[in-house]
Structure formats: structure tokens, C-alpha cells
PDB file of C-alpha atoms in Angstrom:
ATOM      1  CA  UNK Y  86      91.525 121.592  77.630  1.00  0.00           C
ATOM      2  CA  UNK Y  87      93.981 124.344  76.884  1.00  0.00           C
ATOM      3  CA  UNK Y  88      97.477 125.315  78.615  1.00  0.00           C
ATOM      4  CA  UNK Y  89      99.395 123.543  81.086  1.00  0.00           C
ATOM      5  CA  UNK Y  90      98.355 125.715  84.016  1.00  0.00           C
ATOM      6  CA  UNK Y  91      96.891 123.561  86.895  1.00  0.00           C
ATOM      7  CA  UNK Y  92      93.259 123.965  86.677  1.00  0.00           C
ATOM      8  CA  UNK Y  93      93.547 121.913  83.319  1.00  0.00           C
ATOM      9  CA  UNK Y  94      95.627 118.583  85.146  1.00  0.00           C
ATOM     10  CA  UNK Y  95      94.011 115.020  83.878  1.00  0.00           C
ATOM     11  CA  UNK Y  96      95.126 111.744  85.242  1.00  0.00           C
ATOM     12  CA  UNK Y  97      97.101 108.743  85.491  1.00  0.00           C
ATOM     13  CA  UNK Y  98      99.053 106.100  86.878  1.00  0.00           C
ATOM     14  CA  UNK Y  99     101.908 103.764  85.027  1.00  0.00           C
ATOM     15  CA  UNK Y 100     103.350 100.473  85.255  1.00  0.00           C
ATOM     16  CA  UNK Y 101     104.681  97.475  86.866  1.00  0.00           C
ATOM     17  CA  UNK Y 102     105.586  98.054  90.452  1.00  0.00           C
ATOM     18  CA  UNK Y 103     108.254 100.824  90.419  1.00  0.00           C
ATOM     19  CA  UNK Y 104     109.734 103.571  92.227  1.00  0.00           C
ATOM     20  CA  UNK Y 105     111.450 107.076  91.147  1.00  0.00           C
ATOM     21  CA  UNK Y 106     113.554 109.489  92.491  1.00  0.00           C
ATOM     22  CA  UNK Y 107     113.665 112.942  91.109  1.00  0.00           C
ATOM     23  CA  UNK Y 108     115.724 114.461  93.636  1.00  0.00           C
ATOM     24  CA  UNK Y 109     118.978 112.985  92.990  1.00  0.00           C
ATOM     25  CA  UNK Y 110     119.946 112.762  89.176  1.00  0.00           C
ATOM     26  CA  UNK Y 111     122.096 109.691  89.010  1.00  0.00           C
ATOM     27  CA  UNK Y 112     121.002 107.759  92.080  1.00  0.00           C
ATOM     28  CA  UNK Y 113     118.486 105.303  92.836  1.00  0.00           C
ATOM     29  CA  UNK Y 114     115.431 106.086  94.892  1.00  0.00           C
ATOM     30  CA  UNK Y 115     115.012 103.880  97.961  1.00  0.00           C
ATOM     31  CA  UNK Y 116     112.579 100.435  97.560  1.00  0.00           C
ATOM     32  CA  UNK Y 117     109.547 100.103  98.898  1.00  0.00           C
ATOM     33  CA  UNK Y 118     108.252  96.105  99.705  1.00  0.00           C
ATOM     34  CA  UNK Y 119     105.887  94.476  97.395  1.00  0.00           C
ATOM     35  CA  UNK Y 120     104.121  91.979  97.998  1.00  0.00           C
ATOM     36  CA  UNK Y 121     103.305  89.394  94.700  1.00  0.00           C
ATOM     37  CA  UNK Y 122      99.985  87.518  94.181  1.00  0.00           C
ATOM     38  CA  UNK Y 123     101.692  84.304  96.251  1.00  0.00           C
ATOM     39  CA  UNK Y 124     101.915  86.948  99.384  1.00  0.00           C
ATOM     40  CA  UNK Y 125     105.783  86.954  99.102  1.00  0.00           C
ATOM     41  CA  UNK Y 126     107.612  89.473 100.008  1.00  0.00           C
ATOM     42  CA  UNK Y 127     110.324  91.433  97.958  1.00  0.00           C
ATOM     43  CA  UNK Y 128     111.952  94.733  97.219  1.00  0.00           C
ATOM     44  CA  UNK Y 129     110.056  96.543  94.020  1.00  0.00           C
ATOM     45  CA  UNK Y 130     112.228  96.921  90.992  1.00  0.00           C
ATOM     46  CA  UNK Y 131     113.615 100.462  90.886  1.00  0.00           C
ATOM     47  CA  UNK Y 132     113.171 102.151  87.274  1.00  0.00           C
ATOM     48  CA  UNK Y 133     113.296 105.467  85.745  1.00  0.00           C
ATOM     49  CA  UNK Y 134     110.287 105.892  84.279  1.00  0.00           C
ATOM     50  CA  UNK Y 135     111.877 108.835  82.282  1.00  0.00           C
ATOM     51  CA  UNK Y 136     115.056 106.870  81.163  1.00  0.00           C
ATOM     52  CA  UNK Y 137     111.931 104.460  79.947  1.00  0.00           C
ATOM     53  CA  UNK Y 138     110.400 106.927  77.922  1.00  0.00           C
ATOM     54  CA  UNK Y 139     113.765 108.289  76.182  1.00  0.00           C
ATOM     55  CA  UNK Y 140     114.438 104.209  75.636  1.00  0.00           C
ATOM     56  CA  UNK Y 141     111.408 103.469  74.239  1.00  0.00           C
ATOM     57  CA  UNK Y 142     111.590 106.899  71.886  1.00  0.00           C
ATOM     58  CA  UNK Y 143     108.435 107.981  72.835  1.00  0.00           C
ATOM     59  CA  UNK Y 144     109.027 112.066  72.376  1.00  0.00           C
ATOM     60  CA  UNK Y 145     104.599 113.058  73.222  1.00  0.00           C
ATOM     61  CA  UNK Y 146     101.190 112.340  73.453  1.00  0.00           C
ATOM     62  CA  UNK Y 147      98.267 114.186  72.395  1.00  0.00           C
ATOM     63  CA  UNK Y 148      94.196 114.016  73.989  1.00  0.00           C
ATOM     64  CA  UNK Y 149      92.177 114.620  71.145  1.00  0.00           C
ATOM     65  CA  UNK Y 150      93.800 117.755  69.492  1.00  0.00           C
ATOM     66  CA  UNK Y 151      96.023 119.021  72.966  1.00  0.00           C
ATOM     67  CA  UNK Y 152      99.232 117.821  72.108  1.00  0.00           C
ATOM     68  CA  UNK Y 153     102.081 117.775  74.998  1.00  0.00           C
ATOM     69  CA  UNK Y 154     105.687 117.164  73.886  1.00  0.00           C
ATOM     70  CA  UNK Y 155     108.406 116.637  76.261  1.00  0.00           C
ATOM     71  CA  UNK Y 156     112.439 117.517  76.043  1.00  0.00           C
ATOM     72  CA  UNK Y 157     114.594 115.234  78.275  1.00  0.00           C
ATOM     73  CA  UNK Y 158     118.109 116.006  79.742  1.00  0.00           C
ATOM     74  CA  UNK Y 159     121.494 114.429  77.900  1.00  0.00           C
ATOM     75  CA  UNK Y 160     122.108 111.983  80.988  1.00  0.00           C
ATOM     76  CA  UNK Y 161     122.455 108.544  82.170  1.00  0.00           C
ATOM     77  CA  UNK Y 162     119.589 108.848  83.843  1.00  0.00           C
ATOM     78  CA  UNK Y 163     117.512 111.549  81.757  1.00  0.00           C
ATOM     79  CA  UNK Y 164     114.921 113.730  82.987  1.00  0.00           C
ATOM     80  CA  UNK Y 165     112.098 115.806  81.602  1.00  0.00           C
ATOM     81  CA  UNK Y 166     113.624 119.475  81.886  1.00  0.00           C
ATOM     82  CA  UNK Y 167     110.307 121.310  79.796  1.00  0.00           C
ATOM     83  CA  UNK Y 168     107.470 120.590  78.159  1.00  0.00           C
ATOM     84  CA  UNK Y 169     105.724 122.504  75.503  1.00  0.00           C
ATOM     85  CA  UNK Y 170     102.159 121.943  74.229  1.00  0.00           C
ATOM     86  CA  UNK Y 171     100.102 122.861  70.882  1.00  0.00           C
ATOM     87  CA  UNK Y 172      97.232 122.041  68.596  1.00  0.00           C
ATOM     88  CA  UNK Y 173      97.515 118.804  66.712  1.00  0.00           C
ATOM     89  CA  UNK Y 174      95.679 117.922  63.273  1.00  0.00           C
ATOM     90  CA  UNK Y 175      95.067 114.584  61.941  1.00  0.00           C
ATOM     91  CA  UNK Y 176      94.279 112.802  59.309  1.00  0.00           C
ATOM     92  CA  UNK Y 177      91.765 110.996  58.307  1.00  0.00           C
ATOM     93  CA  UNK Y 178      93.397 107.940  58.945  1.00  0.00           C
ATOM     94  CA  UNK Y 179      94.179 108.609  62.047  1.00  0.00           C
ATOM     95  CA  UNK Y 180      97.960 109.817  60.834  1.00  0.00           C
ATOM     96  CA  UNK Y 181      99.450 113.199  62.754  1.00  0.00           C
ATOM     97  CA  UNK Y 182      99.172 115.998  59.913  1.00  0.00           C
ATOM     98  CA  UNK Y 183     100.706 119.656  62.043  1.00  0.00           C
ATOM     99  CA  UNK Y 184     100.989 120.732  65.200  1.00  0.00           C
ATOM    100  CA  UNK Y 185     100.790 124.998  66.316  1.00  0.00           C
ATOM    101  CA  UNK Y 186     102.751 125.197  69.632  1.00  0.00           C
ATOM    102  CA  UNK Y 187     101.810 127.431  72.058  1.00  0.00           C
ATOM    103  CA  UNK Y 188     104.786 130.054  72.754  1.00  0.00           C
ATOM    104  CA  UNK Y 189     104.478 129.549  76.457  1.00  0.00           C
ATOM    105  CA  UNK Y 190     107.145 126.453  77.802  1.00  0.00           C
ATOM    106  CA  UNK Y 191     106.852 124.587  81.629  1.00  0.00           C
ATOM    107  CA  UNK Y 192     110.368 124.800  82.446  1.00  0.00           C
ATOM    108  CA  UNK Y 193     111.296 122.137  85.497  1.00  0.00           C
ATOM    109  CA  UNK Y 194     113.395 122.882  88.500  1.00  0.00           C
ATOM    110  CA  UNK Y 195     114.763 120.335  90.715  1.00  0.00           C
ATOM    111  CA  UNK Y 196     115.927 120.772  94.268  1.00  0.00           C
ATOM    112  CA  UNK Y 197     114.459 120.775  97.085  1.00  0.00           C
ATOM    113  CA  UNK Y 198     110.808 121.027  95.556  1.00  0.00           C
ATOM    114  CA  UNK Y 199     110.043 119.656  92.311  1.00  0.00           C
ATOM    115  CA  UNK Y 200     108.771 123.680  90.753  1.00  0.00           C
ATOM    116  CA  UNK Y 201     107.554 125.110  87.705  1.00  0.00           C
ATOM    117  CA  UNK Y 202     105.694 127.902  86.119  1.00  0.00           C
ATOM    118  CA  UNK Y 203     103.541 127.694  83.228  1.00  0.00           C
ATOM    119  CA  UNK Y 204     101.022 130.501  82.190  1.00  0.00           C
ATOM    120  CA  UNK Y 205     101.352 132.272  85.029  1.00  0.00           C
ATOM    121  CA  UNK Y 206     100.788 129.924  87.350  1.00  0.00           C
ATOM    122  CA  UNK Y 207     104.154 128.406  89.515  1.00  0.00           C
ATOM    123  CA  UNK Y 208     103.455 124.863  91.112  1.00  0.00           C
ATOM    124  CA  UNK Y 209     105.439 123.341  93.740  1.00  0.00           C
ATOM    125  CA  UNK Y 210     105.824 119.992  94.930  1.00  0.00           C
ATOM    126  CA  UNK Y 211     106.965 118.347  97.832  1.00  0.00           C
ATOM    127  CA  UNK Y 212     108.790 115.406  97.682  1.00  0.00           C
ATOM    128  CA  UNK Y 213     109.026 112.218 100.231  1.00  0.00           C
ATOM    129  CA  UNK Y 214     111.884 110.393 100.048  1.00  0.00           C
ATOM    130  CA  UNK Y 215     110.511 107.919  97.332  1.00  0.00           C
ATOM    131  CA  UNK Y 216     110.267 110.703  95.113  1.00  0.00           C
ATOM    132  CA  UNK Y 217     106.537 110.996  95.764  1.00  0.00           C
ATOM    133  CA  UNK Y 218     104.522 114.232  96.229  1.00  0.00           C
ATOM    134  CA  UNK Y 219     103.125 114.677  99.646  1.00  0.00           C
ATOM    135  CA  UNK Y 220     102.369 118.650  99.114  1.00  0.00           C
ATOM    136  CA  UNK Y 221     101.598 120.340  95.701  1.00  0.00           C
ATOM    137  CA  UNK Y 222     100.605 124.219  96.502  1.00  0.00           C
ATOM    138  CA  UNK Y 223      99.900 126.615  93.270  1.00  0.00           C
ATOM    139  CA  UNK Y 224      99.712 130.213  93.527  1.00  0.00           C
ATOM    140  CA  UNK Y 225      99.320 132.742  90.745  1.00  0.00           C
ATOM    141  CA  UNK Y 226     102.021 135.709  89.971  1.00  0.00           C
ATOM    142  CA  UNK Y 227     100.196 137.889  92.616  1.00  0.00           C
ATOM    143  CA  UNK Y 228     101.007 134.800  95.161  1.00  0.00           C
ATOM    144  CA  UNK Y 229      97.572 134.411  96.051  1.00  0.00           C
ATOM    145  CA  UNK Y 230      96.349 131.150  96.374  1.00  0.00           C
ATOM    146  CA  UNK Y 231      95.279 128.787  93.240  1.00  0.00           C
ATOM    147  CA  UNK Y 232      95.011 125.363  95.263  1.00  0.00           C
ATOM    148  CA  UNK Y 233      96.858 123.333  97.856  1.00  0.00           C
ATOM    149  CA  UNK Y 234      96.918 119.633  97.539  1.00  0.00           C
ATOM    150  CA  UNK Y 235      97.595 116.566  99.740  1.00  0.00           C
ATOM    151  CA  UNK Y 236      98.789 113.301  98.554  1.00  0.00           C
ATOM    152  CA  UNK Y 237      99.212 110.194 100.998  1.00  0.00           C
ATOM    153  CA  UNK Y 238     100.026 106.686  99.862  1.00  0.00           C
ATOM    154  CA  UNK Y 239     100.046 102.855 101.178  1.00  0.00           C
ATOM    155  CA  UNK Y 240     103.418 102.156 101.985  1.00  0.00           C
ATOM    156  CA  UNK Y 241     102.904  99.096 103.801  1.00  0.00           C
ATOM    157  CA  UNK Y 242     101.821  97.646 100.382  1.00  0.00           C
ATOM    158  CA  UNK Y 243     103.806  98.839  97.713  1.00  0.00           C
ATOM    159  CA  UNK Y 244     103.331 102.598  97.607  1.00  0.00           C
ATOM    160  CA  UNK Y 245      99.988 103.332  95.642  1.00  0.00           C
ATOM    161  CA  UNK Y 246      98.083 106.468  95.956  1.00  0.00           C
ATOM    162  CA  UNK Y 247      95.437 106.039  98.325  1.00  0.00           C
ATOM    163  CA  UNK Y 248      93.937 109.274  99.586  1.00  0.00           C
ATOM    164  CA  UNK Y 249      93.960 113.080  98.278  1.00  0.00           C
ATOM    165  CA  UNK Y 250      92.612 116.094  99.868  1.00  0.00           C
ATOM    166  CA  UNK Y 251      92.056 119.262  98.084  1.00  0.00           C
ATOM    167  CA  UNK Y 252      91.571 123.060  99.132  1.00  0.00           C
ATOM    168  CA  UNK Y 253      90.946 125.908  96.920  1.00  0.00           C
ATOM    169  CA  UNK Y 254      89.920 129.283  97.860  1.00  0.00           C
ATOM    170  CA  UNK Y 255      86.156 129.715  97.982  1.00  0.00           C
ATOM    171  CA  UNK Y 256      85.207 126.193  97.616  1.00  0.00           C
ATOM    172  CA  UNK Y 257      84.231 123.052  99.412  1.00  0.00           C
ATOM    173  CA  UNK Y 258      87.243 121.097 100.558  1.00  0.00           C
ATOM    174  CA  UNK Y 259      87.904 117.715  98.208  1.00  0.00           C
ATOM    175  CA  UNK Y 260      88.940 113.996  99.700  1.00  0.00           C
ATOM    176  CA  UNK Y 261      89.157 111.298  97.140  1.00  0.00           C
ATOM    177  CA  UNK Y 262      90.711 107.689  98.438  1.00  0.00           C
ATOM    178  CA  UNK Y 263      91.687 104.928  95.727  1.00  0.00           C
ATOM    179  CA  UNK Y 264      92.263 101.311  96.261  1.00  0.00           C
ATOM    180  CA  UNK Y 265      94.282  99.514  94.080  1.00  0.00           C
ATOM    181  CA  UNK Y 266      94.248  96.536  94.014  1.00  0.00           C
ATOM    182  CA  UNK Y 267      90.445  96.747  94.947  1.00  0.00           C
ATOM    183  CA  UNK Y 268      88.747  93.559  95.741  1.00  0.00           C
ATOM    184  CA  UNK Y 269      88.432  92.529  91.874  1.00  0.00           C
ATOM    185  CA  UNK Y 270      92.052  93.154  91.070  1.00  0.00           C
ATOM    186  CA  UNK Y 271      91.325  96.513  89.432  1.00  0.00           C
ATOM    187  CA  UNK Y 272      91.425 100.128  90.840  1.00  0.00           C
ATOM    188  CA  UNK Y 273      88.310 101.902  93.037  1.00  0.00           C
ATOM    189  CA  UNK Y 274      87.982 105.741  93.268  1.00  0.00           C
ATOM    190  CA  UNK Y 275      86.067 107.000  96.149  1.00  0.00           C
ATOM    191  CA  UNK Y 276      85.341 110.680  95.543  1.00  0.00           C
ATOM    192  CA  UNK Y 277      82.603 112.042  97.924  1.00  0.00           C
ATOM    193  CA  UNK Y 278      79.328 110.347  97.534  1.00  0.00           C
ATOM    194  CA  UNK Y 279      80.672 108.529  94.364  1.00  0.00           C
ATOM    195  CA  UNK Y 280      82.444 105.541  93.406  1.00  0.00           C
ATOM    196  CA  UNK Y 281      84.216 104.550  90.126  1.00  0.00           C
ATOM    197  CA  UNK Y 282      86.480 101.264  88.878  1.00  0.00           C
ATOM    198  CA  UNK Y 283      87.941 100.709  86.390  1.00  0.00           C
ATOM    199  CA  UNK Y 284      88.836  96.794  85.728  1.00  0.00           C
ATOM    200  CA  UNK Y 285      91.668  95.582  84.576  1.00  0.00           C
ATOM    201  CA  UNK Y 286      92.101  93.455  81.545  1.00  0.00           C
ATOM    202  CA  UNK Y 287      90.722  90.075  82.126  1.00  0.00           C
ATOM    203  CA  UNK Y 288      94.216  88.499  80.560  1.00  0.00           C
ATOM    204  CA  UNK Y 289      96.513  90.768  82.531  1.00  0.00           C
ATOM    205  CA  UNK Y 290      98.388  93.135  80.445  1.00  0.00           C
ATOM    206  CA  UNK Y 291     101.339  94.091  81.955  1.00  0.00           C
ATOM    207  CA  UNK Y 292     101.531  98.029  82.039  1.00  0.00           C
ATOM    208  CA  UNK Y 293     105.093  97.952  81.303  1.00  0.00           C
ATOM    209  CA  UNK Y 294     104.775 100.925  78.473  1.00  0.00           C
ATOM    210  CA  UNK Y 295     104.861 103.512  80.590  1.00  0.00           C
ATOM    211  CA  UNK Y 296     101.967 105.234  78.999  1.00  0.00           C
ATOM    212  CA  UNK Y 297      98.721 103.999  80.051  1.00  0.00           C
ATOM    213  CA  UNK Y 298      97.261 107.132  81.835  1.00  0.00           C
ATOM    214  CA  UNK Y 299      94.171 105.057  83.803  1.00  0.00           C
ATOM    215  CA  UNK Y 300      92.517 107.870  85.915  1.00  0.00           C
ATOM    216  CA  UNK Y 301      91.646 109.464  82.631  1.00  0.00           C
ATOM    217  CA  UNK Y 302      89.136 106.205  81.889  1.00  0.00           C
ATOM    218  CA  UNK Y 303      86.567 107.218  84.652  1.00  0.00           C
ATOM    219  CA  UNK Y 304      84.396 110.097  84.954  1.00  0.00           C
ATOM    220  CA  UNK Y 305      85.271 111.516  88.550  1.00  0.00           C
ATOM    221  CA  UNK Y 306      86.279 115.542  87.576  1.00  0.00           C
ATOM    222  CA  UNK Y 307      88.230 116.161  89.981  1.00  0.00           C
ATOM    223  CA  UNK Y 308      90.489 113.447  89.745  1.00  0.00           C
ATOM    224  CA  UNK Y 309      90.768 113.520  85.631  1.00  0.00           C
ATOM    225  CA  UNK Y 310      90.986 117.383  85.413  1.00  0.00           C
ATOM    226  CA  UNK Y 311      92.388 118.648  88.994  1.00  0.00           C
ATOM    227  CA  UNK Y 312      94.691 116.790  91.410  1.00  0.00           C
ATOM    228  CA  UNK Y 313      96.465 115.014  89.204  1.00  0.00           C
ATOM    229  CA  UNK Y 314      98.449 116.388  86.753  1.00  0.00           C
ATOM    230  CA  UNK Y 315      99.417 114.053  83.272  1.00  0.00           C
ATOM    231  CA  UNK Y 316     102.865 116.015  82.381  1.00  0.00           C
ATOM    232  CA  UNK Y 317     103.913 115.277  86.272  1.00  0.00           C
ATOM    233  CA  UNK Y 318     102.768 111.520  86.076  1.00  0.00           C
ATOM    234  CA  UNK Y 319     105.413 110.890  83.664  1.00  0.00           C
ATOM    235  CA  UNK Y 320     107.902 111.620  86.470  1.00  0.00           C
ATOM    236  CA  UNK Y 321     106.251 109.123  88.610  1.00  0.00           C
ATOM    237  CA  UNK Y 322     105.114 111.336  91.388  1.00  0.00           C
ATOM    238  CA  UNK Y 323     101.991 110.036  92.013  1.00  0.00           C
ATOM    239  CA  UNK Y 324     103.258 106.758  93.636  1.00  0.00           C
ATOM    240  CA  UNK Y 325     103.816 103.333  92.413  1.00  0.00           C
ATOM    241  CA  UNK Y 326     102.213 102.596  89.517  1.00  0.00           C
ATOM    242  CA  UNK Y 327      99.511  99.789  88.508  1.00  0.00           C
ATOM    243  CA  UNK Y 328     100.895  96.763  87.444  1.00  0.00           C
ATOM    244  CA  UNK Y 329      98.739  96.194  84.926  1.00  0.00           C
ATOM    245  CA  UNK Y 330      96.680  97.338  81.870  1.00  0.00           C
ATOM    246  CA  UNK Y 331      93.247  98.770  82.448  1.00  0.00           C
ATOM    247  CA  UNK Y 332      90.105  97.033  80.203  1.00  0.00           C
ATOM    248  CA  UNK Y 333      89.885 100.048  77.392  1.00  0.00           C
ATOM    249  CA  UNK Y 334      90.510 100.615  73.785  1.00  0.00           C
ATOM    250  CA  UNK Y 335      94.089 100.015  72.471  1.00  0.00           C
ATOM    251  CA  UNK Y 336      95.212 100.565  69.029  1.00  0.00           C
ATOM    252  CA  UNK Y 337      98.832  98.842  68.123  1.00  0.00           C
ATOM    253  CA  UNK Y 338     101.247 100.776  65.914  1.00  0.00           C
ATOM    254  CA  UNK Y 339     105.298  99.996  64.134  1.00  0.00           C
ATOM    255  CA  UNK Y 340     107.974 102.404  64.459  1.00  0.00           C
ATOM    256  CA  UNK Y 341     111.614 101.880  63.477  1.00  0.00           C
ATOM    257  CA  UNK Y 342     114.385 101.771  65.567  1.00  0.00           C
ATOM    258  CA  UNK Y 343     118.061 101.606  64.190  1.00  0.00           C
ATOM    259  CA  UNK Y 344     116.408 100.061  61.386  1.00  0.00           C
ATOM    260  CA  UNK Y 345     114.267  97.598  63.408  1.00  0.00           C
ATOM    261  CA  UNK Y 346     110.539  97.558  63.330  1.00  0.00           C
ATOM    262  CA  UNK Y 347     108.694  97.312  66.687  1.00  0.00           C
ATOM    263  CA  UNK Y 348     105.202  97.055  67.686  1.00  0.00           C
ATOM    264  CA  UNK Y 349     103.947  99.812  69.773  1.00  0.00           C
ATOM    265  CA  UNK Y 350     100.636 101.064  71.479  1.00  0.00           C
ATOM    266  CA  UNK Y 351     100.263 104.129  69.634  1.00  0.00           C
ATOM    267  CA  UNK Y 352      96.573 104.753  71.032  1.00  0.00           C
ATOM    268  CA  UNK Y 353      94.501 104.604  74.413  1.00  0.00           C
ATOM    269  CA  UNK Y 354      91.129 105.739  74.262  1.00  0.00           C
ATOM    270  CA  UNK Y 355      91.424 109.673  73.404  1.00  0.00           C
ATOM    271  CA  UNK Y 356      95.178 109.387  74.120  1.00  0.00           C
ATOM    272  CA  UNK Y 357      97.941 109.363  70.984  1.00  0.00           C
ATOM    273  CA  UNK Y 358     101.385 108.457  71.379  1.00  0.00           C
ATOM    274  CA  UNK Y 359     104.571 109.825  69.488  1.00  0.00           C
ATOM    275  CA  UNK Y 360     107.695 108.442  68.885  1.00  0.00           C
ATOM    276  CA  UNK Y 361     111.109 109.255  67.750  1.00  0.00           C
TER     277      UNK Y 361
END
């Protein structure tokens, strides 16, 4: 996987049941209900998942040897204004040795349309007022085409992703529909004639690290390497996130803040995590 254009997006979906707006800087996005595991009703915590990230120091992550690293704005409310990616080395014990960056940067826009252009390539998104997207359309510097994607989610039950349709020029049409949660507590991907889950852990993490990129642990292609994009799920446009921790690999980790040692999830599978 190389570059940050489109054709290279993986997957995911966060934590805890949360909603973002990206429209506004300072101001909270409206609730959607949820609806706990006692069938009550109540309004879903509202979070910035990008305040999170700056909070919890966490400056990257890497797949293998792609490394992404983001730069957030000087706010009370930050927000991911570029992202640059490289080639990360390791070593042998796992530790990060170097990184090459790329010279190319995805610098963000925010309006209207949540836009930006990386290798050529300028993406747009459509926004609901959630901060969801309900249109992404890609075109290359000529303007032609690259793909147009729709995104529609369950908003009588907290605001998950649940179906995505795909067009690109030349090609078969793409619907994928995911249930979450599916009758087992976990998350079901329907993707033409097949089916993937993913469980979740049998002692109910909470996904409350904002990291855990779950579409990435199944082996649908177009929903790890197309419609959804892993720099844009860390602004939460992909709907509410799982509330809990898939059943995968985790590897624990300290880092030091203001002198304090904490206990972090520094690994997920293929996926690294850096902090400041």
C-alpha cells in the first residue's frame, strides 16, 4: 500500500457510542439516541474523537512499513489539518528505527464539504448533519471520474454504518451492508455473495482508545482497501463507532506523560501506534 490517494483506503470504525462534527470547529454535533443493553433509551455522549487523539498524545500509526502521521490544529477542539505518510523501519524488537516521508502532504479543507487532494487525486465529502459522509466523489486533475461513493447509516439505533454503494468507471457497481451489533454482539459484513464477522472480545473491551481500526480484521477488499478510508476514520465520518474491542491481537505498551507512565495499546494486528 503506497500513497494516500483513494484507491489505497483500508478500514475502520472506533469507539464507545459517539458522535462528531467537523463542520463547525468549536461546537457540538447534534446526538443521536442510543439505546443500552437494558433497551433504555438515552442521548449518545458527544466526543471529539480528534481532541481524543491530541489528549491521549497519539501523533501516528503505521501498517506494516506505511506509516501515516497526522498534524492537528492549536484549538479547543483540535482538528486534523494534514497528514503526511512515509516508510517506517523497525527493529528487531519491534522498536520504530526511521521513517522516509513522502514529499507529497493531504492538506484538509473544511466547509461545506470535507475536501482534499493528495497525489493527484482531490476527494470530497459530503457531510449530514452528524458530521457523517453521505457522498464521497474522487476525480483525478483532468476531473474525470475516479469513484463515487454512498454511505447510509441506522439512525434509529445509534448511527452505525449500515449500507455502502460504490461506482467506478468501467466496473461492476459495489453494495456492501454491515450490521453491528449482529445477532452475536459483534459486527457482520455483507459484501455481494460474501459474508464476514468479526466477534468481539468475549470480556467486552471497551473501544474507548480511539484506535482500533476493525474493518481492517476481515478479508472483504473492497471494504479494507476502497470505501473506507483509515486517515478519514480518525475524523469519525464513517458513523458511530463500535462500542467495543474486536477479538484480535493486542500488544500493551508505557509512554510518559508529564512525567507519568501510562499503559497504552501500542499494537493491533499489523497496526502500530505512536505517541508523543
Amino acid at each position: 500500500m503506497k500513497g494516500c490517494h483513494t484507491k489505497t483506503l483500508w478500514g475502520g470504525i472506533f469507539s464507545l457510542f459517539i458522535i462528531i462534527c467537523f463542520v463547525s470547529c468549536e461546537e457540538a454535533t447534534s446526538s443521536l439516541l442510543e439505546i443500552d443493553e437494558n433497551g433504555n433509551v438515552s442521548d449518545n455522549l458527544d466526543i471529539n474523537i480528534q481532541k481524543s487523539l491530541v489528549d491521549a498524545g497519539i501523533k501516528g500509526y503505521a501498517i506494516d512499513s506505511l506509516y501515516t502521521e497526522f498534524v492537528f490544529t492549536e484549538s479547543k477542539n483540535p482538528r486534523i489539518k494534514t497528514f503526511r505518510k512515509g516508510t517506517a523501519t523497525f527493529e528487531p524488537n519491534g522498536k520504530l528505527k526511521s521513517i522516509v516521508f513522502n514529499k507529497s502532504e493531504a492538506n484538509i479543507a473544511y466547509g461545506e464539504k470535507l475536501s482534499y487532494v493528495c497525489n493527484g487525486i482531490k476527494t470530497e465529502m459530503v457531510l449530514n448533519q452528524y458530521g457523517f459522509v453521505e457522498e464521497k466523489t474522487s476525480r483525478y486533475s483532468d476531473g474525470s471520474l475516479h469513484s463515487l461513493i454512498y454511505y447510509r447509516y441506522d439512525k434509529v439505533n445509534g448511527g452505525y454504518l449500515n449500507y455502502v454503494h460504490l461506482e467506478r468507471p468501467g466496473e461492476e457497481r459495489v453494495t456492501i451492508y454491515y450490521t453491528y451489533p449482529d445477532e452475536n454482539g459483534g459486527l457482520t459484513i455483507r459484501e455481494g455473495n460474501s459474508v464476514y464477522k468479526i466477534p468481539m472480545a468475549k470480556n467486552k473491551l471497551s473501544n474507548d482508545g480511539y484506535i482500533c481500526n476493525v474493518f481492517s480484521h476481515t478479508k472483504a477488499p473492497l471494504t479494507n482497501q476502497y470505501v473506507i478510508n483509515p486517515d478519514l476514520y480518525y475524523f469519525g465520518v464513517y458513523g458511530t463507532p463500535i462500542k467495543y474491542l474486536p477479538d484480535v491481537i493486542m500488544e500493551n505498551g508505557v509512554t510518559t506523560e508529564n512525567g507519568i507512565k501510562k499503559s497504552v495499546i501500542v499494537k493491533i494486528d499489523d497496526y502500530r501506534f505512536f505517541y508523543n
